[in-house]
């Protein structure tokens, strides 16, 4: 089967049981995405599939032929950081760093959901969109658990990156 | 995980004849397959089927394709404007990542979060019929207070289905032989009785193709979910309500509850007791009395009885105020 990850097409011969996360980590050397729980409970494995964030541990690689997959490695690299990566560094949005790739990819996916006008559980008015507040960020990012509880700085980083991405958009 | 054969269904008519377990978002099925609670020999990937649209129906309602993601459902402008309770319920469930993957059909069919069901070393009549129920007399804080049997006390964990029940949604299916049928949610779900492994009316190879919503119901739409943390947790109790006021009295009330029973729970006697009445705490108490008349705790979950009462009253007070 073929998988397109970070704009590179890979030819793979894998067991049908292999999750998208395991393909990246164990077969393609893309170890940026982390495995926290392997059951959809922590968000450390978050990737973008066709621009939307998902838990890569709870999906089979074979189901993603033809999809556009982006991992943390595809967002930016040390010489050319994505604004979200930059903001996490600037705000110290981590301690141990294990949840960080998932937080960053999730935050990028989350901002495009907001840009598309999606409401959230804390939106006072689901009918007419909302703007990005601290409460909105916390709710929308609840699928990413940080065991070091770096949450305040994560929220700051997302606010900064969001403003920067709007400027440059 | 046990090995399995993988096939992709390419058209709706063919899907049921491929004789395997359907996989959509995979967020529940793969979770359970990793634990070997589910051990299908063959998976039929239905994600390429053309069931991703939300369309208007002839009777003024909507038809939601079985593969519409929970995110797309909650964000759809028709759902947000005309069926707000459904948008709210979906947004109260799971996380952003999971809702992007979870589908309408898969959400209806997600299985209980009972810890004994998940742990294959433990007895569980739902997973392994006849092995007993670990939760009765065991850890049962999240379990049901209505609709249970001596064989199983598990709850249905969906938020989406609770709102759909309040809205009189119907499930549209196609059997393996190609014939189709439409089932109201209360005919679709089955109470455990002495076969807790049978959770719904689906036959082998029967595919959910969509969910039909009747024409919009006006009134205040509310979804209130009580849980152990403010986000990303299953409901202990939830209430979906659509309440319409006419002058000072309640003209219409539709109520369904989650976290309480083996299926999204609706009791029309509760609604009848409210319609035509002026909103007051006494009226709401009476409604809660009717709702909970047969409720029974199992020990750890006894708190759900007063919690359901308080949540129902709070939702009714909120939905009827200033109308
Ligand atoms: C950590 C976590 C937290 C969660 N929190 C919540 C929550 O708070 N509230 C909530 O409501 N849910 C919650 N969920 C559950 C989530 O909503 C479900 O996993 C999801 O809706 C299932 O949809 P799916 O498309 O991924 O189903 P799948 O996993 O693909 O399938 C589930 C079942 O449905 C069958 N199936 C799927 N589609 C069809 C079809 N069209 N026809 C016939 N059979 C079909 C499959 O064979 C399987 O048996 C949570 C899940 C996780 C992992
Ligand atoms: S409550 Fe139901 S699902 Fe849980 S152990 Fe008992 S039989 Fe199994
Ligand atoms: S590893 Fe995927 S959600 Fe935890
Ligand atoms: S930084 Fe350690 S888990 Fe988040």
PDB file of N, CA and C in Angstrom, chain A residues 1 15-19 38-43 46 52-55 57-60 62-67 102 106 113 116-129 138-140 142-145, chain B residues 1-6 8 23-28 30-32 34-35 43 45 47-48 71-72 74-75 80-82 84 87-88 91-92 94-101 113 223 225 227 229-232:
ATOM      1  N   UNK A   1       0.840  -1.212   0.000  1.00  0.00           N
ATOM      2  CA  UNK A   1       0.000   0.000   0.000  1.00  0.00           C
ATOM      3  C   UNK A   1       0.872   1.258   0.000  1.00  0.00           C
ATOM      4  N   UNK A  15       1.301  -5.289   8.178  1.00  0.00           N
ATOM      5  CA  UNK A  15       0.210  -6.058   8.775  1.00  0.00           C
ATOM      6  C   UNK A  15      -1.024  -5.150   8.853  1.00  0.00           C
ATOM      7  N   UNK A  16      -2.210  -5.705   8.565  1.00  0.00           N
ATOM      8  CA  UNK A  16      -3.428  -4.875   8.598  1.00  0.00           C
ATOM      9  C   UNK A  16      -3.661  -4.257   9.971  1.00  0.00           C
ATOM     10  N   UNK A  17      -3.075  -4.841  11.013  1.00  0.00           N
ATOM     11  CA  UNK A  17      -3.315  -4.337  12.375  1.00  0.00           C
ATOM     12  C   UNK A  17      -2.567  -3.041  12.686  1.00  0.00           C
ATOM     13  N   UNK A  18      -1.614  -2.673  11.843  1.00  0.00           N
ATOM     14  CA  UNK A  18      -0.747  -1.534  12.172  1.00  0.00           C
ATOM     15  C   UNK A  18      -1.514  -0.212  12.217  1.00  0.00           C
ATOM     16  N   UNK A  19      -1.391   0.495  13.314  1.00  0.00           N
ATOM     17  CA  UNK A  19      -2.051   1.798  13.407  1.00  0.00           C
ATOM     18  C   UNK A  19      -1.249   2.819  12.613  1.00  0.00           C
ATOM     19  N   UNK A  38      -2.317   4.880  23.632  1.00  0.00           N
ATOM     20  CA  UNK A  38      -2.712   3.981  22.549  1.00  0.00           C
ATOM     21  C   UNK A  38      -4.218   3.723  22.515  1.00  0.00           C
ATOM     22  N   UNK A  39      -5.011   4.528  23.222  1.00  0.00           N
ATOM     23  CA  UNK A  39      -6.466   4.317  23.274  1.00  0.00           C
ATOM     24  C   UNK A  39      -7.296   5.590  23.105  1.00  0.00           C
ATOM     25  N   UNK A  40      -6.735   6.597  22.499  1.00  0.00           N
ATOM     26  CA  UNK A  40      -7.541   7.801  22.238  1.00  0.00           C
ATOM     27  C   UNK A  40      -7.770   8.684  23.449  1.00  0.00           C
ATOM     28  N   UNK A  41      -7.024   8.451  24.516  1.00  0.00           N
ATOM     29  CA  UNK A  41      -7.320   9.173  25.749  1.00  0.00           C
ATOM     30  C   UNK A  41      -6.375  10.334  26.062  1.00  0.00           C
ATOM     31  N   UNK A  42      -5.277  10.500  25.287  1.00  0.00           N
ATOM     32  CA  UNK A  42      -4.281  11.491  25.713  1.00  0.00           C
ATOM     33  C   UNK A  42      -3.903  12.518  24.658  1.00  0.00           C
ATOM     34  N   UNK A  43      -4.048  12.209  23.373  1.00  0.00           N
ATOM     35  CA  UNK A  43      -3.752  13.179  22.312  1.00  0.00           C
ATOM     36  C   UNK A  43      -2.289  13.268  21.903  1.00  0.00           C
ATOM     37  N   UNK A  46      -1.495  12.919  18.108  1.00  0.00           N
ATOM     38  CA  UNK A  46      -2.312  13.694  17.161  1.00  0.00           C
ATOM     39  C   UNK A  46      -1.584  13.972  15.842  1.00  0.00           C
ATOM     40  N   UNK A  52      -7.447  17.792   9.084  1.00  0.00           N
ATOM     41  CA  UNK A  52      -8.175  17.676  10.355  1.00  0.00           C
ATOM     42  C   UNK A  52      -7.378  16.853  11.360  1.00  0.00           C
ATOM     43  N   UNK A  53      -7.413  17.273  12.611  1.00  0.00           N
ATOM     44  CA  UNK A  53      -6.644  16.543  13.631  1.00  0.00           C
ATOM     45  C   UNK A  53      -7.378  15.261  14.053  1.00  0.00           C
ATOM     46  N   UNK A  54      -6.627  14.210  14.233  1.00  0.00           N
ATOM     47  CA  UNK A  54      -7.188  12.940  14.699  1.00  0.00           C
ATOM     48  C   UNK A  54      -6.176  12.257  15.636  1.00  0.00           C
ATOM     49  N   UNK A  55      -6.637  11.230  16.348  1.00  0.00           N
ATOM     50  CA  UNK A  55      -5.742  10.402  17.162  1.00  0.00           C
ATOM     51  C   UNK A  55      -5.212   9.282  16.263  1.00  0.00           C
ATOM     52  N   UNK A  57      -3.412   6.821  16.902  1.00  0.00           N
ATOM     53  CA  UNK A  57      -3.350   5.492  17.531  1.00  0.00           C
ATOM     54  C   UNK A  57      -4.647   4.716  17.317  1.00  0.00           C
ATOM     55  N   UNK A  58      -5.746   5.431  17.043  1.00  0.00           N
ATOM     56  CA  UNK A  58      -7.045   4.759  16.917  1.00  0.00           C
ATOM     57  C   UNK A  58      -7.498   4.659  15.472  1.00  0.00           C
ATOM     58  N   UNK A  59      -6.534   4.576  14.567  1.00  0.00           N
ATOM     59  CA  UNK A  59      -6.930   4.365  13.180  1.00  0.00           C
ATOM     60  C   UNK A  59      -5.915   3.456  12.504  1.00  0.00           C
ATOM     61  N   UNK A  60      -6.384   2.686  11.522  1.00  0.00           N
ATOM     62  CA  UNK A  60      -5.508   1.740  10.840  1.00  0.00           C
ATOM     63  C   UNK A  60      -4.833   2.417   9.656  1.00  0.00           C
ATOM     64  N   UNK A  62      -3.928   1.122   6.918  1.00  0.00           N
ATOM     65  CA  UNK A  62      -4.525   0.689   5.634  1.00  0.00           C
ATOM     66  C   UNK A  62      -5.754   1.501   5.246  1.00  0.00           C
ATOM     67  N   UNK A  63      -6.363   2.174   6.217  1.00  0.00           N
ATOM     68  CA  UNK A  63      -7.557   2.951   5.899  1.00  0.00           C
ATOM     69  C   UNK A  63      -7.213   4.324   5.304  1.00  0.00           C
ATOM     70  N   UNK A  64      -5.921   4.650   5.238  1.00  0.00           N
ATOM     71  CA  UNK A  64      -5.547   6.022   4.862  1.00  0.00           C
ATOM     72  C   UNK A  64      -4.829   6.163   3.532  1.00  0.00           C
ATOM     73  N   UNK A  65      -4.979   5.164   2.674  1.00  0.00           N
ATOM     74  CA  UNK A  65      -4.413   5.274   1.336  1.00  0.00           C
ATOM     75  C   UNK A  65      -5.064   6.474   0.636  1.00  0.00           C
ATOM     76  N   UNK A  66      -4.237   7.333   0.049  1.00  0.00           N
ATOM     77  CA  UNK A  66      -4.783   8.477  -0.687  1.00  0.00           C
ATOM     78  C   UNK A  66      -5.009   9.722   0.161  1.00  0.00           C
ATOM     79  N   UNK A  67      -4.919   9.585   1.491  1.00  0.00           N
ATOM     80  CA  UNK A  67      -5.115  10.750   2.361  1.00  0.00           C
ATOM     81  C   UNK A  67      -3.831  11.579   2.471  1.00  0.00           C
ATOM     82  N   UNK A 102       2.040  16.393  20.087  1.00  0.00           N
ATOM     83  CA  UNK A 102       0.584  16.252  19.976  1.00  0.00           C
ATOM     84  C   UNK A 102      -0.131  17.563  20.257  1.00  0.00           C
ATOM     85  N   UNK A 106      -2.250  19.379  17.375  1.00  0.00           N
ATOM     86  CA  UNK A 106      -3.649  19.563  17.740  1.00  0.00           C
ATOM     87  C   UNK A 106      -4.030  21.043  17.688  1.00  0.00           C
ATOM     88  N   UNK A 113     -10.159  24.744  12.697  1.00  0.00           N
ATOM     89  CA  UNK A 113     -11.577  24.517  13.020  1.00  0.00           C
ATOM     90  C   UNK A 113     -12.245  25.836  13.427  1.00  0.00           C
ATOM     91  N   UNK A 116     -12.871  27.936  10.516  1.00  0.00           N
ATOM     92  CA  UNK A 116     -14.039  27.480   9.764  1.00  0.00           C
ATOM     93  C   UNK A 116     -15.355  27.738  10.499  1.00  0.00           C
ATOM     94  N   UNK A 117     -15.265  28.378  11.652  1.00  0.00           N
ATOM     95  CA  UNK A 117     -16.482  28.772  12.364  1.00  0.00           C
ATOM     96  C   UNK A 117     -17.115  27.687  13.212  1.00  0.00           C
ATOM     97  N   UNK A 118     -16.375  26.625  13.508  1.00  0.00           N
ATOM     98  CA  UNK A 118     -16.957  25.542  14.314  1.00  0.00           C
ATOM     99  C   UNK A 118     -17.195  26.002  15.747  1.00  0.00           C
ATOM    100  N   UNK A 119     -18.363  25.700  16.305  1.00  0.00           N
ATOM    101  CA  UNK A 119     -18.608  26.027  17.715  1.00  0.00           C
ATOM    102  C   UNK A 119     -17.962  24.997  18.636  1.00  0.00           C
ATOM    103  N   UNK A 120     -17.945  25.286  19.931  1.00  0.00           N
ATOM    104  CA  UNK A 120     -17.455  24.302  20.900  1.00  0.00           C
ATOM    105  C   UNK A 120     -18.458  24.186  22.037  1.00  0.00           C
ATOM    106  N   UNK A 121     -18.195  23.248  22.929  1.00  0.00           N
ATOM    107  CA  UNK A 121     -19.049  23.028  24.096  1.00  0.00           C
ATOM    108  C   UNK A 121     -19.195  24.288  24.953  1.00  0.00           C
ATOM    109  N   UNK A 122     -18.168  25.138  25.014  1.00  0.00           N
ATOM    110  CA  UNK A 122     -18.275  26.329  25.873  1.00  0.00           C
ATOM    111  C   UNK A 122     -18.767  27.570  25.114  1.00  0.00           C
ATOM    112  N   UNK A 123     -19.015  27.445  23.818  1.00  0.00           N
ATOM    113  CA  UNK A 123     -19.516  28.607  23.078  1.00  0.00           C
ATOM    114  C   UNK A 123     -20.903  28.979  23.596  1.00  0.00           C
ATOM    115  N   UNK A 124     -21.075  30.250  23.997  1.00  0.00           N
ATOM    116  CA  UNK A 124     -22.373  30.663  24.535  1.00  0.00           C
ATOM    117  C   UNK A 124     -23.437  30.560  23.451  1.00  0.00           C
ATOM    118  N   UNK A 125     -23.033  30.825  22.228  1.00  0.00           N
ATOM    119  CA  UNK A 125     -23.979  30.832  21.121  1.00  0.00           C
ATOM    120  C   UNK A 125     -23.451  29.888  20.045  1.00  0.00           C
ATOM    121  N   UNK A 126     -24.054  28.713  19.915  1.00  0.00           N
ATOM    122  CA  UNK A 126     -23.536  27.786  18.889  1.00  0.00           C
ATOM    123  C   UNK A 126     -23.976  28.207  17.490  1.00  0.00           C
ATOM    124  N   UNK A 127     -24.999  29.080  17.436  1.00  0.00           N
ATOM    125  CA  UNK A 127     -25.551  29.417  16.117  1.00  0.00           C
ATOM    126  C   UNK A 127     -24.623  30.329  15.326  1.00  0.00           C
ATOM    127  N   UNK A 128     -24.022  31.301  15.998  1.00  0.00           N
ATOM    128  CA  UNK A 128     -23.235  32.306  15.275  1.00  0.00           C
ATOM    129  C   UNK A 128     -21.771  32.332  15.677  1.00  0.00           C
ATOM    130  N   UNK A 129     -21.068  31.237  15.575  1.00  0.00           N
ATOM    131  CA  UNK A 129     -19.610  31.260  15.792  1.00  0.00           C
ATOM    132  C   UNK A 129     -19.165  32.016  17.037  1.00  0.00           C
ATOM    133  N   UNK A 138      -9.025  26.171  26.089  1.00  0.00           N
ATOM    134  CA  UNK A 138      -8.971  25.058  27.049  1.00  0.00           C
ATOM    135  C   UNK A 138      -9.945  23.958  26.665  1.00  0.00           C
ATOM    136  N   UNK A 139     -11.167  24.330  26.309  1.00  0.00           N
ATOM    137  CA  UNK A 139     -12.149  23.314  25.928  1.00  0.00           C
ATOM    138  C   UNK A 139     -11.715  22.589  24.655  1.00  0.00           C
ATOM    139  N   UNK A 140     -11.337  23.358  23.660  1.00  0.00           N
ATOM    140  CA  UNK A 140     -11.013  22.756  22.359  1.00  0.00           C
ATOM    141  C   UNK A 140      -9.750  21.910  22.418  1.00  0.00           C
ATOM    142  N   UNK A 142      -8.971  20.016  25.052  1.00  0.00           N
ATOM    143  CA  UNK A 142      -9.087  19.071  26.173  1.00  0.00           C
ATOM    144  C   UNK A 142      -8.701  17.652  25.781  1.00  0.00           C
ATOM    145  N   UNK A 143      -8.612  17.377  24.483  1.00  0.00           N
ATOM    146  CA  UNK A 143      -8.184  16.055  24.044  1.00  0.00           C
ATOM    147  C   UNK A 143      -6.678  15.849  24.118  1.00  0.00           C
ATOM    148  N   UNK A 144      -5.948  16.850  24.588  1.00  0.00           N
ATOM    149  CA  UNK A 144      -4.499  16.724  24.777  1.00  0.00           C
ATOM    150  C   UNK A 144      -4.167  16.882  26.249  1.00  0.00           C
ATOM    151  N   UNK A 145      -3.770  15.778  26.843  1.00  0.00           N
ATOM    152  CA  UNK A 145      -3.466  15.783  28.264  1.00  0.00           C
ATOM    153  C   UNK A 145      -1.973  16.083  28.451  1.00  0.00           C
TER     154      UNK A 145
ATOM    155  N   UNK B   1      -3.729  -7.419  19.531  1.00  0.00           N
ATOM    156  CA  UNK B   1      -4.883  -7.480  18.636  1.00  0.00           C
ATOM    157  C   UNK B   1      -4.830  -8.743  17.797  1.00  0.00           C
ATOM    158  N   UNK B   2      -5.995  -9.387  17.608  1.00  0.00           N
ATOM    159  CA  UNK B   2      -6.034 -10.582  16.746  1.00  0.00           C
ATOM    160  C   UNK B   2      -5.908 -10.183  15.277  1.00  0.00           C
ATOM    161  N   UNK B   3      -5.268 -11.032  14.490  1.00  0.00           N
ATOM    162  CA  UNK B   3      -5.171 -10.734  13.051  1.00  0.00           C
ATOM    163  C   UNK B   3      -6.565 -10.730  12.409  1.00  0.00           C
ATOM    164  N   UNK B   4      -6.712  -9.934  11.381  1.00  0.00           N
ATOM    165  CA  UNK B   4      -7.997  -9.901  10.671  1.00  0.00           C
ATOM    166  C   UNK B   4      -7.733  -9.593   9.208  1.00  0.00           C
ATOM    167  N   UNK B   5      -8.703  -9.977   8.404  1.00  0.00           N
ATOM    168  CA  UNK B   5      -8.655  -9.657   6.983  1.00  0.00           C
ATOM    169  C   UNK B   5      -9.292  -8.280   6.803  1.00  0.00           C
ATOM    170  N   UNK B   6      -8.769  -7.509   5.865  1.00  0.00           N
ATOM    171  CA  UNK B   6      -9.288  -6.150   5.654  1.00  0.00           C
ATOM    172  C   UNK B   6      -9.817  -5.990   4.237  1.00  0.00           C
ATOM    173  N   UNK B   8     -12.326  -3.219   1.663  1.00  0.00           N
ATOM    174  CA  UNK B   8     -12.941  -1.912   1.552  1.00  0.00           C
ATOM    175  C   UNK B   8     -14.237  -2.040   0.761  1.00  0.00           C
ATOM    176  N   UNK B  23     -16.215  -1.125   9.797  1.00  0.00           N
ATOM    177  CA  UNK B  23     -15.434  -0.171  10.566  1.00  0.00           C
ATOM    178  C   UNK B  23     -15.612   1.196   9.925  1.00  0.00           C
ATOM    179  N   UNK B  24     -15.930   2.192  10.767  1.00  0.00           N
ATOM    180  CA  UNK B  24     -16.116   3.557  10.270  1.00  0.00           C
ATOM    181  C   UNK B  24     -14.977   4.408  10.841  1.00  0.00           C
ATOM    182  N   UNK B  25     -15.249   5.233  11.864  1.00  0.00           N
ATOM    183  CA  UNK B  25     -14.174   6.034  12.456  1.00  0.00           C
ATOM    184  C   UNK B  25     -13.142   5.162  13.165  1.00  0.00           C
ATOM    185  N   UNK B  26     -13.580   4.006  13.617  1.00  0.00           N
ATOM    186  CA  UNK B  26     -12.681   3.074  14.298  1.00  0.00           C
ATOM    187  C   UNK B  26     -12.375   3.441  15.744  1.00  0.00           C
ATOM    188  N   UNK B  27     -12.903   4.547  16.226  1.00  0.00           N
ATOM    189  CA  UNK B  27     -12.496   5.028  17.554  1.00  0.00           C
ATOM    190  C   UNK B  27     -13.022   4.169  18.699  1.00  0.00           C
ATOM    191  N   UNK B  28     -14.077   3.423  18.443  1.00  0.00           N
ATOM    192  CA  UNK B  28     -14.545   2.504  19.482  1.00  0.00           C
ATOM    193  C   UNK B  28     -14.109   1.081  19.160  1.00  0.00           C
ATOM    194  N   UNK B  30     -11.599  -0.138  17.305  1.00  0.00           N
ATOM    195  CA  UNK B  30     -10.156  -0.444  17.426  1.00  0.00           C
ATOM    196  C   UNK B  30      -9.709  -0.428  18.884  1.00  0.00           C
ATOM    197  N   UNK B  31     -10.288   0.479  19.658  1.00  0.00           N
ATOM    198  CA  UNK B  31     -10.013   0.518  21.091  1.00  0.00           C
ATOM    199  C   UNK B  31     -10.305  -0.873  21.692  1.00  0.00           C
ATOM    200  N   UNK B  32     -11.478  -1.407  21.342  1.00  0.00           N
ATOM    201  CA  UNK B  32     -11.890  -2.707  21.887  1.00  0.00           C
ATOM    202  C   UNK B  32     -11.122  -3.869  21.256  1.00  0.00           C
ATOM    203  N   UNK B  34      -7.976  -3.758  20.356  1.00  0.00           N
ATOM    204  CA  UNK B  34      -6.650  -3.784  20.990  1.00  0.00           C
ATOM    205  C   UNK B  34      -6.693  -4.581  22.284  1.00  0.00           C
ATOM    206  N   UNK B  35      -7.836  -4.509  22.977  1.00  0.00           N
ATOM    207  CA  UNK B  35      -7.969  -5.224  24.251  1.00  0.00           C
ATOM    208  C   UNK B  35      -8.506  -6.641  24.055  1.00  0.00           C
ATOM    209  N   UNK B  43     -12.633  -7.189   8.695  1.00  0.00           N
ATOM    210  CA  UNK B  43     -13.147  -5.829   8.784  1.00  0.00           C
ATOM    211  C   UNK B  43     -13.547  -5.346   7.401  1.00  0.00           C
ATOM    212  N   UNK B  45     -14.172  -1.944   5.643  1.00  0.00           N
ATOM    213  CA  UNK B  45     -13.990  -0.501   5.770  1.00  0.00           C
ATOM    214  C   UNK B  45     -15.084   0.199   4.956  1.00  0.00           C
ATOM    215  N   UNK B  47     -15.611   3.526   5.065  1.00  0.00           N
ATOM    216  CA  UNK B  47     -15.387   4.976   5.039  1.00  0.00           C
ATOM    217  C   UNK B  47     -15.371   5.591   3.637  1.00  0.00           C
ATOM    218  N   UNK B  48     -15.294   4.747   2.598  1.00  0.00           N
ATOM    219  CA  UNK B  48     -15.312   5.329   1.234  1.00  0.00           C
ATOM    220  C   UNK B  48     -16.721   5.371   0.665  1.00  0.00           C
ATOM    221  N   UNK B  71     -17.938  15.956  14.200  1.00  0.00           N
ATOM    222  CA  UNK B  71     -17.561  17.369  14.053  1.00  0.00           C
ATOM    223  C   UNK B  71     -18.401  18.060  12.997  1.00  0.00           C
ATOM    224  N   UNK B  72     -18.515  17.424  11.833  1.00  0.00           N
ATOM    225  CA  UNK B  72     -19.282  18.050  10.749  1.00  0.00           C
ATOM    226  C   UNK B  72     -20.755  18.175  11.126  1.00  0.00           C
ATOM    227  N   UNK B  74     -22.005  18.586  14.221  1.00  0.00           N
ATOM    228  CA  UNK B  74     -22.180  19.664  15.201  1.00  0.00           C
ATOM    229  C   UNK B  74     -21.988  21.041  14.578  1.00  0.00           C
ATOM    230  N   UNK B  75     -21.174  21.118  13.510  1.00  0.00           N
ATOM    231  CA  UNK B  75     -20.859  22.417  12.909  1.00  0.00           C
ATOM    232  C   UNK B  75     -21.812  22.785  11.778  1.00  0.00           C
ATOM    233  N   UNK B  80     -27.086  23.486  13.797  1.00  0.00           N
ATOM    234  CA  UNK B  80     -26.883  24.504  14.834  1.00  0.00           C
ATOM    235  C   UNK B  80     -28.103  25.391  15.011  1.00  0.00           C
ATOM    236  N   UNK B  81     -28.763  25.711  13.897  1.00  0.00           N
ATOM    237  CA  UNK B  81     -29.898  26.629  13.992  1.00  0.00           C
ATOM    238  C   UNK B  81     -31.201  25.938  14.358  1.00  0.00           C
ATOM    239  N   UNK B  82     -31.451  24.772  13.770  1.00  0.00           N
ATOM    240  CA  UNK B  82     -32.776  24.160  13.934  1.00  0.00           C
ATOM    241  C   UNK B  82     -32.808  22.984  14.904  1.00  0.00           C
ATOM    242  N   UNK B  84     -30.493  22.652  17.738  1.00  0.00           N
ATOM    243  CA  UNK B  84     -29.358  23.058  18.582  1.00  0.00           C
ATOM    244  C   UNK B  84     -29.015  22.018  19.646  1.00  0.00           C
ATOM    245  N   UNK B  87     -26.493  19.609  18.245  1.00  0.00           N
ATOM    246  CA  UNK B  87     -25.163  20.198  18.125  1.00  0.00           C
ATOM    247  C   UNK B  87     -24.495  20.240  19.510  1.00  0.00           C
ATOM    248  N   UNK B  88     -25.251  20.712  20.490  1.00  0.00           N
ATOM    249  CA  UNK B  88     -24.729  20.816  21.863  1.00  0.00           C
ATOM    250  C   UNK B  88     -24.317  19.452  22.427  1.00  0.00           C
ATOM    251  N   UNK B  91     -21.110  18.219  20.806  1.00  0.00           N
ATOM    252  CA  UNK B  91     -19.952  18.995  21.269  1.00  0.00           C
ATOM    253  C   UNK B  91     -19.577  18.671  22.715  1.00  0.00           C
ATOM    254  N   UNK B  92     -20.514  18.132  23.472  1.00  0.00           N
ATOM    255  CA  UNK B  92     -20.220  17.768  24.861  1.00  0.00           C
ATOM    256  C   UNK B  92     -19.501  16.425  24.954  1.00  0.00           C
ATOM    257  N   UNK B  94     -16.586  13.438  23.982  1.00  0.00           N
ATOM    258  CA  UNK B  94     -15.224  13.103  23.530  1.00  0.00           C
ATOM    259  C   UNK B  94     -14.337  14.338  23.393  1.00  0.00           C
ATOM    260  N   UNK B  95     -13.456  14.363  22.379  1.00  0.00           N
ATOM    261  CA  UNK B  95     -12.512  15.475  22.181  1.00  0.00           C
ATOM    262  C   UNK B  95     -12.572  15.910  20.725  1.00  0.00           C
ATOM    263  N   UNK B  96     -11.915  17.027  20.418  1.00  0.00           N
ATOM    264  CA  UNK B  96     -11.879  17.503  19.038  1.00  0.00           C
ATOM    265  C   UNK B  96     -11.361  16.439  18.080  1.00  0.00           C
ATOM    266  N   UNK B  97     -10.267  15.789  18.461  1.00  0.00           N
ATOM    267  CA  UNK B  97      -9.685  14.763  17.590  1.00  0.00           C
ATOM    268  C   UNK B  97     -10.664  13.609  17.362  1.00  0.00           C
ATOM    269  N   UNK B  98     -11.290  13.143  18.443  1.00  0.00           N
ATOM    270  CA  UNK B  98     -12.192  12.002  18.317  1.00  0.00           C
ATOM    271  C   UNK B  98     -13.432  12.361  17.503  1.00  0.00           C
ATOM    272  N   UNK B  99     -13.964  13.560  17.715  1.00  0.00           N
ATOM    273  CA  UNK B  99     -15.170  13.948  16.971  1.00  0.00           C
ATOM    274  C   UNK B  99     -14.882  14.080  15.471  1.00  0.00           C
ATOM    275  N   UNK B 100     -13.645  14.399  15.125  1.00  0.00           N
ATOM    276  CA  UNK B 100     -13.292  14.466  13.704  1.00  0.00           C
ATOM    277  C   UNK B 100     -13.348  13.093  13.048  1.00  0.00           C
ATOM    278  N   UNK B 101     -13.142  12.063  13.791  1.00  0.00           N
ATOM    279  CA  UNK B 101     -13.120  10.697  13.251  1.00  0.00           C
ATOM    280  C   UNK B 101     -14.448   9.988  13.459  1.00  0.00           C
ATOM    281  N   UNK B 113     -19.004   1.666  28.537  1.00  0.00           N
ATOM    282  CA  UNK B 113     -17.688   1.875  29.144  1.00  0.00           C
ATOM    283  C   UNK B 113     -17.555   1.104  30.464  1.00  0.00           C
ATOM    284  N   UNK B 223     -28.797  21.035  26.398  1.00  0.00           N
ATOM    285  CA  UNK B 223     -28.145  19.759  26.713  1.00  0.00           C
ATOM    286  C   UNK B 223     -27.246  20.000  27.905  1.00  0.00           C
ATOM    287  N   UNK B 225     -24.786  18.208  30.673  1.00  0.00           N
ATOM    288  CA  UNK B 225     -24.031  16.972  30.929  1.00  0.00           C
ATOM    289  C   UNK B 225     -23.285  17.123  32.242  1.00  0.00           C
ATOM    290  N   UNK B 227     -20.507  15.488  34.692  1.00  0.00           N
ATOM    291  CA  UNK B 227     -19.414  14.507  34.567  1.00  0.00           C
ATOM    292  C   UNK B 227     -18.309  14.820  35.572  1.00  0.00           C
ATOM    293  N   UNK B 229     -15.108  15.543  35.110  1.00  0.00           N
ATOM    294  CA  UNK B 229     -14.301  16.723  34.807  1.00  0.00           C
ATOM    295  C   UNK B 229     -15.038  17.535  33.753  1.00  0.00           C
ATOM    296  N   UNK B 230     -14.607  18.782  33.559  1.00  0.00           N
ATOM    297  CA  UNK B 230     -15.410  19.719  32.771  1.00  0.00           C
ATOM    298  C   UNK B 230     -15.426  19.394  31.286  1.00  0.00           C
ATOM    299  N   UNK B 231     -14.486  18.567  30.822  1.00  0.00           N
ATOM    300  CA  UNK B 231     -14.426  18.241  29.403  1.00  0.00           C
ATOM    301  C   UNK B 231     -13.832  16.848  29.255  1.00  0.00           C
ATOM    302  N   UNK B 232     -14.085  16.211  28.077  1.00  0.00           N
ATOM    303  CA  UNK B 232     -13.403  14.959  27.739  1.00  0.00           C
ATOM    304  C   UNK B 232     -13.662  13.881  28.801  1.00  0.00           C
TER     305      UNK B 232
END
